[in-house]
Coordinates of C-alpha atoms in Angstrom, one line a residue:
X16 CA 76.9 118.7 98.9
X17 CA 79.5 118.5 101.7
X18 CA 78.2 119.0 105.2
X19 CA 80.1 121.6 107.3
X20 CA 80.6 121.5 111.1
X21 CA 77.4 121.8 113.2
X22 CA 77.9 125.5 114.1
X23 CA 78.8 126.4 110.5
X24 CA 75.6 124.7 109.2
X25 CA 73.5 126.3 112.1
X26 CA 74.8 129.9 111.5
X27 CA 74.3 129.4 107.8
X28 CA 70.7 128.4 108.3
X29 CA 69.7 130.3 111.3
X30 CA 71.0 133.7 112.8
X31 CA 69.6 132.9 116.3
X32 CA 73.0 132.8 118.1
X33 CA 71.4 132.9 121.5
X34 CA 70.0 129.3 120.9
X35 CA 73.5 128.1 119.9
X36 CA 74.9 129.8 123.0
X37 CA 72.4 127.9 125.2
X38 CA 73.3 124.7 123.6
X39 CA 77.1 125.4 124.4
X40 CA 76.3 126.2 127.9
X41 CA 74.0 123.1 128.4
X42 CA 76.6 120.7 127.1
X43 CA 79.6 122.5 128.4
X44 CA 81.5 123.0 125.3
X45 CA 83.1 126.1 123.5
X46 CA 81.8 124.8 120.3
X47 CA 79.0 122.2 119.5
X48 CA 80.0 119.4 117.2
X49 CA 77.7 116.8 115.5
X50 CA 79.3 114.3 118.0
X51 CA 77.9 116.2 120.9
X52 CA 74.3 115.6 119.9
X53 CA 73.8 112.5 122.1
X54 CA 70.6 111.5 123.9
X55 CA 72.0 112.7 127.0
X56 CA 73.3 116.0 125.9
X57 CA 70.0 116.9 124.0
X58 CA 68.1 116.1 127.3
X59 CA 70.5 118.6 129.0
X60 CA 69.8 121.2 126.3
X61 CA 66.0 120.7 126.8
X62 CA 66.4 121.1 130.6
X63 CA 68.8 124.1 130.4
X64 CA 66.6 126.0 127.9
X65 CA 63.3 125.3 129.8
X66 CA 65.0 126.6 133.0
X67 CA 66.5 129.6 131.2
X68 CA 63.4 131.1 129.4
X69 CA 59.6 131.1 129.6
X70 CA 57.8 128.0 128.9
X71 CA 56.4 129.0 125.5
X72 CA 59.7 130.5 124.6
X73 CA 61.4 127.2 125.4
X74 CA 58.9 125.3 123.3
X75 CA 59.7 127.7 120.3
X76 CA 63.5 127.4 120.8
X77 CA 63.4 123.6 121.1
X78 CA 61.3 123.3 117.9
X79 CA 63.9 125.4 116.0
X80 CA 66.5 122.9 117.1
X81 CA 64.4 119.9 116.2
X82 CA 63.6 121.4 112.8
X83 CA 67.3 122.0 112.2
X84 CA 68.4 118.5 113.1
X85 CA 65.6 117.0 111.1
X86 CA 67.4 118.2 107.9
X87 CA 70.4 116.1 108.8
X88 CA 68.8 112.9 110.2
X89 CA 69.8 110.9 107.0
X90 CA 73.4 112.0 107.1
X91 CA 74.5 109.7 109.9
X92 CA 76.1 112.7 111.8
X93 CA 73.7 112.8 114.9
X94 CA 74.4 110.2 117.6
X95 CA 71.0 110.6 119.0
X96 CA 68.6 108.3 117.3
X97 CA 65.4 110.3 118.1
X98 CA 66.2 114.0 118.7
X99 CA 62.5 115.1 118.5
X100 CA 61.7 112.9 121.6
X101 CA 64.5 114.4 123.5
X102 CA 63.6 117.9 122.7
X103 CA 59.9 117.7 123.3
X104 CA 58.4 120.3 125.7
X105 CA 54.8 121.3 126.5
X106 CA 53.4 124.7 126.0
X107 CA 52.1 126.3 129.2
X108 CA 49.4 128.9 129.6
X109 CA 50.9 132.3 130.1
X110 CA 49.2 135.7 130.4
X111 CA 50.7 138.8 128.7
X112 CA 50.6 142.4 129.4
X113 CA 49.7 145.3 126.8
X114 CA 50.5 148.9 126.8
X115 CA 47.5 151.4 126.7
X116 CA 47.5 154.5 124.5
X117 CA 48.9 156.7 127.5
X118 CA 51.8 154.4 128.0
X119 CA 52.7 154.3 124.4
X120 CA 52.8 158.2 124.5
X121 CA 55.3 158.0 127.2
X122 CA 57.5 155.8 125.1
X123 CA 57.0 158.2 122.2
X124 CA 58.0 161.1 124.5
X125 CA 61.0 159.3 125.7
X126 CA 64.4 160.7 125.0
X127 CA 66.8 157.7 124.1
X128 CA 70.1 157.8 126.1
X129 CA 72.0 155.5 123.6
X130 CA 72.0 154.7 119.9
X131 CA 70.6 151.2 120.9
X132 CA 67.7 152.7 122.8
X133 CA 66.8 155.0 119.8
X134 CA 66.8 151.8 117.4
X135 CA 64.7 149.7 119.9
X136 CA 62.2 152.6 120.6
X137 CA 61.9 153.2 116.8
X138 CA 61.4 149.5 116.0
X139 CA 59.0 148.9 118.9
X140 CA 56.8 151.8 117.8
X141 CA 56.8 150.7 114.1
X142 CA 55.5 147.3 115.4
X143 CA 52.8 149.0 117.3
X144 CA 51.7 151.2 114.6
X145 CA 51.6 148.6 111.7
X146 CA 51.1 145.4 113.7
X147 CA 54.0 143.8 111.8
X148 CA 56.4 141.1 113.3
X149 CA 59.8 142.3 114.2
X150 CA 61.3 140.1 111.6
X151 CA 59.2 142.0 108.9
X152 CA 59.9 145.4 110.3
X153 CA 63.7 144.6 109.8
X154 CA 63.4 143.8 106.2
X155 CA 60.9 146.6 105.1
X156 CA 62.3 149.3 102.8
X157 CA 60.8 152.5 101.4
X158 CA 59.5 150.7 98.5
X159 CA 57.0 148.9 100.9
X160 CA 55.3 152.3 101.4
X161 CA 52.9 153.0 98.5
X162 CA 50.7 156.1 99.1
X163 CA 48.7 155.9 102.3
X164 CA 49.5 152.2 102.8
X165 CA 52.3 149.8 103.9
X166 CA 52.4 146.6 101.8
X167 CA 54.8 143.6 102.4
X168 CA 55.1 140.0 102.2
X169 CA 55.7 138.4 105.6
X170 CA 58.9 136.6 106.1
X171 CA 57.2 133.9 108.3
X172 CA 54.1 133.4 106.3
X173 CA 54.9 134.4 102.8
X174 CA 51.6 136.1 102.7
X175 CA 51.1 139.6 101.5
X176 CA 49.6 142.1 103.9
X177 CA 48.4 145.7 103.4
X178 CA 48.1 147.9 106.4
X179 CA 46.9 151.7 106.4
X180 CA 49.9 153.9 107.0
X181 CA 49.8 155.5 110.5
X182 CA 50.9 159.2 110.4
X183 CA 53.7 158.4 113.1
X184 CA 55.0 155.3 111.3
X185 CA 57.4 156.8 108.8
X186 CA 59.3 159.0 111.3
X187 CA 60.1 155.8 113.4
X188 CA 60.6 153.8 110.3
X189 CA 63.5 156.2 109.3
X190 CA 65.0 155.8 112.8
X191 CA 65.6 152.1 112.8
X192 CA 69.2 151.1 113.2
X193 CA 71.1 147.8 113.5
X194 CA 69.1 144.6 114.1
X195 CA 69.4 143.3 117.6
X196 CA 69.0 139.8 118.9
X197 CA 65.9 139.2 120.7
X198 CA 67.5 139.1 124.2
X199 CA 69.2 142.6 123.8
X200 CA 66.1 144.1 122.2
X201 CA 63.9 142.8 125.2
X202 CA 66.4 144.0 127.8
X203 CA 66.5 147.5 126.3
X204 CA 62.8 147.9 125.8
X205 CA 62.4 146.9 129.5
X206 CA 64.8 149.6 130.5
X207 CA 63.1 152.1 128.3
X208 CA 59.8 151.3 129.9
X209 CA 61.2 151.5 133.5
X210 CA 62.7 154.9 132.6
X211 CA 59.2 156.0 131.3
X212 CA 57.6 155.0 134.7
X213 CA 55.7 152.1 133.6
X214 CA 56.2 150.5 136.9
X215 CA 52.7 149.6 138.3
X216 CA 52.5 146.2 139.8
X217 CA 50.8 143.6 137.8
X218 CA 49.6 140.1 139.0
X219 CA 49.4 137.4 136.3
X220 CA 50.3 133.8 135.5
X221 CA 53.8 134.0 134.0
X222 CA 56.7 131.5 133.6
X223 CA 54.4 128.8 134.9
X224 CA 53.3 130.5 138.2
X225 CA 51.4 133.5 139.6
X226 CA 53.7 136.4 139.9
X227 CA 53.6 140.0 140.9
X228 CA 55.9 142.1 138.8
X229 CA 56.5 145.7 137.8
X230 CA 54.9 146.1 134.5
X231 CA 58.1 147.1 132.6
X232 CA 59.6 143.6 133.6
X233 CA 56.8 141.9 131.4
X234 CA 57.3 143.9 128.3
X235 CA 59.1 142.5 125.3
X236 CA 59.1 142.7 121.5
X237 CA 55.7 141.0 121.1
X238 CA 54.1 143.6 123.4
X239 CA 54.0 146.1 120.7
X240 CA 51.9 143.9 118.4
X241 CA 49.6 142.9 121.3
X242 CA 49.1 146.5 122.3
X243 CA 48.3 147.7 118.8
X244 CA 45.8 144.8 118.3
X245 CA 44.2 145.5 121.7
X246 CA 43.8 149.2 120.8
X247 CA 42.1 148.4 117.6
X248 CA 39.8 145.9 119.2
X249 CA 38.9 148.6 121.9
X250 CA 37.8 150.7 118.8
X251 CA 35.5 148.0 117.7
X252 CA 37.6 146.7 114.7
X253 CA 36.3 143.2 113.9
X254 CA 38.8 140.5 115.0
X255 CA 38.8 139.2 111.3
X256 CA 40.2 142.5 110.1
X257 CA 42.7 142.7 112.9
X258 CA 43.8 139.2 111.9
X259 CA 44.5 140.2 108.3
X260 CA 46.4 143.3 109.5
X261 CA 48.5 141.2 111.8
X262 CA 49.3 138.7 108.9
X263 CA 47.8 135.7 110.9
X264 CA 46.5 132.7 109.2
X265 CA 43.3 132.5 111.4
X266 CA 41.5 134.5 114.0
X267 CA 42.1 132.1 116.8
X268 CA 45.8 133.1 116.8
X269 CA 44.7 136.8 116.8
X270 CA 42.3 136.3 119.7
X271 CA 45.4 135.4 121.9
X272 CA 46.9 138.6 121.2
X273 CA 44.0 140.7 122.3
X274 CA 43.8 141.7 125.9
X275 CA 40.2 142.1 127.2
X276 CA 40.1 144.6 130.2
X277 CA 37.0 143.4 132.0
X278 CA 37.2 146.3 134.3
X279 CA 36.4 148.8 131.5
X280 CA 33.6 147.3 129.5
X281 CA 31.8 150.4 128.3
X282 CA 28.5 151.8 129.0
X283 CA 26.3 149.4 127.1
X284 CA 27.9 146.3 128.8
X285 CA 27.8 147.9 132.2
X286 CA 24.0 148.6 131.7
X287 CA 23.6 144.8 131.5
X288 CA 25.4 144.2 134.8
X289 CA 23.5 147.1 136.4
X290 CA 20.3 145.4 135.4
X291 CA 19.3 148.1 133.0

């Protein structure tokens, strides 16, 4: 089969144009060609992406590029002999925020000012109420709703998941609009949360350093799933069950999503610290 240009092959296999844009900016070209994938240029791509986005996001982006280039290593198109080495990056610990039930209600009551805000609000709340990934929310159809349950096969894991249908889910499911790229989605959900008044200062380890930020600045697409999982954990749902609902392959992954608020441990736990 004939191999097309780098960008044609990329857009045919992957729709994340933002990563392609980062590569163009890092190398300094209008269009990335196979001949541009030299050792020096891939190092520039790694440095540019790690500077542009959070550490763990950079690891994910670079892994996507590595996986793509691996498909073409036998074609003799890539000047760099070892792309995986040049695109290697380490994950860094990073704390995340979650929204509590009151903050979710603020978003529910928010009146969108644009069509895009309406779409983002709807998708964010869909993710919260069924714990699905954004990629799965985007591909759901009414056929996935069967009685009192939502059933789907995850695009990422190819594993079937069944989730009880939240009473608010269908309303927001119907309000979904065009799919937006991750950067646009995150920019809009931050704006929505700011307009909702979710502005308390939060101190946490983020982007490789301790920061104090207004809470809305730390919110993104994944916050919805984290918040839904944390709310279920507060209601004493076993982590193994939450893991199944989130379509995770093991509970260790799920545990990273759940925020443990050590300031609100509940009466029984506080009895221990009070010596009772």
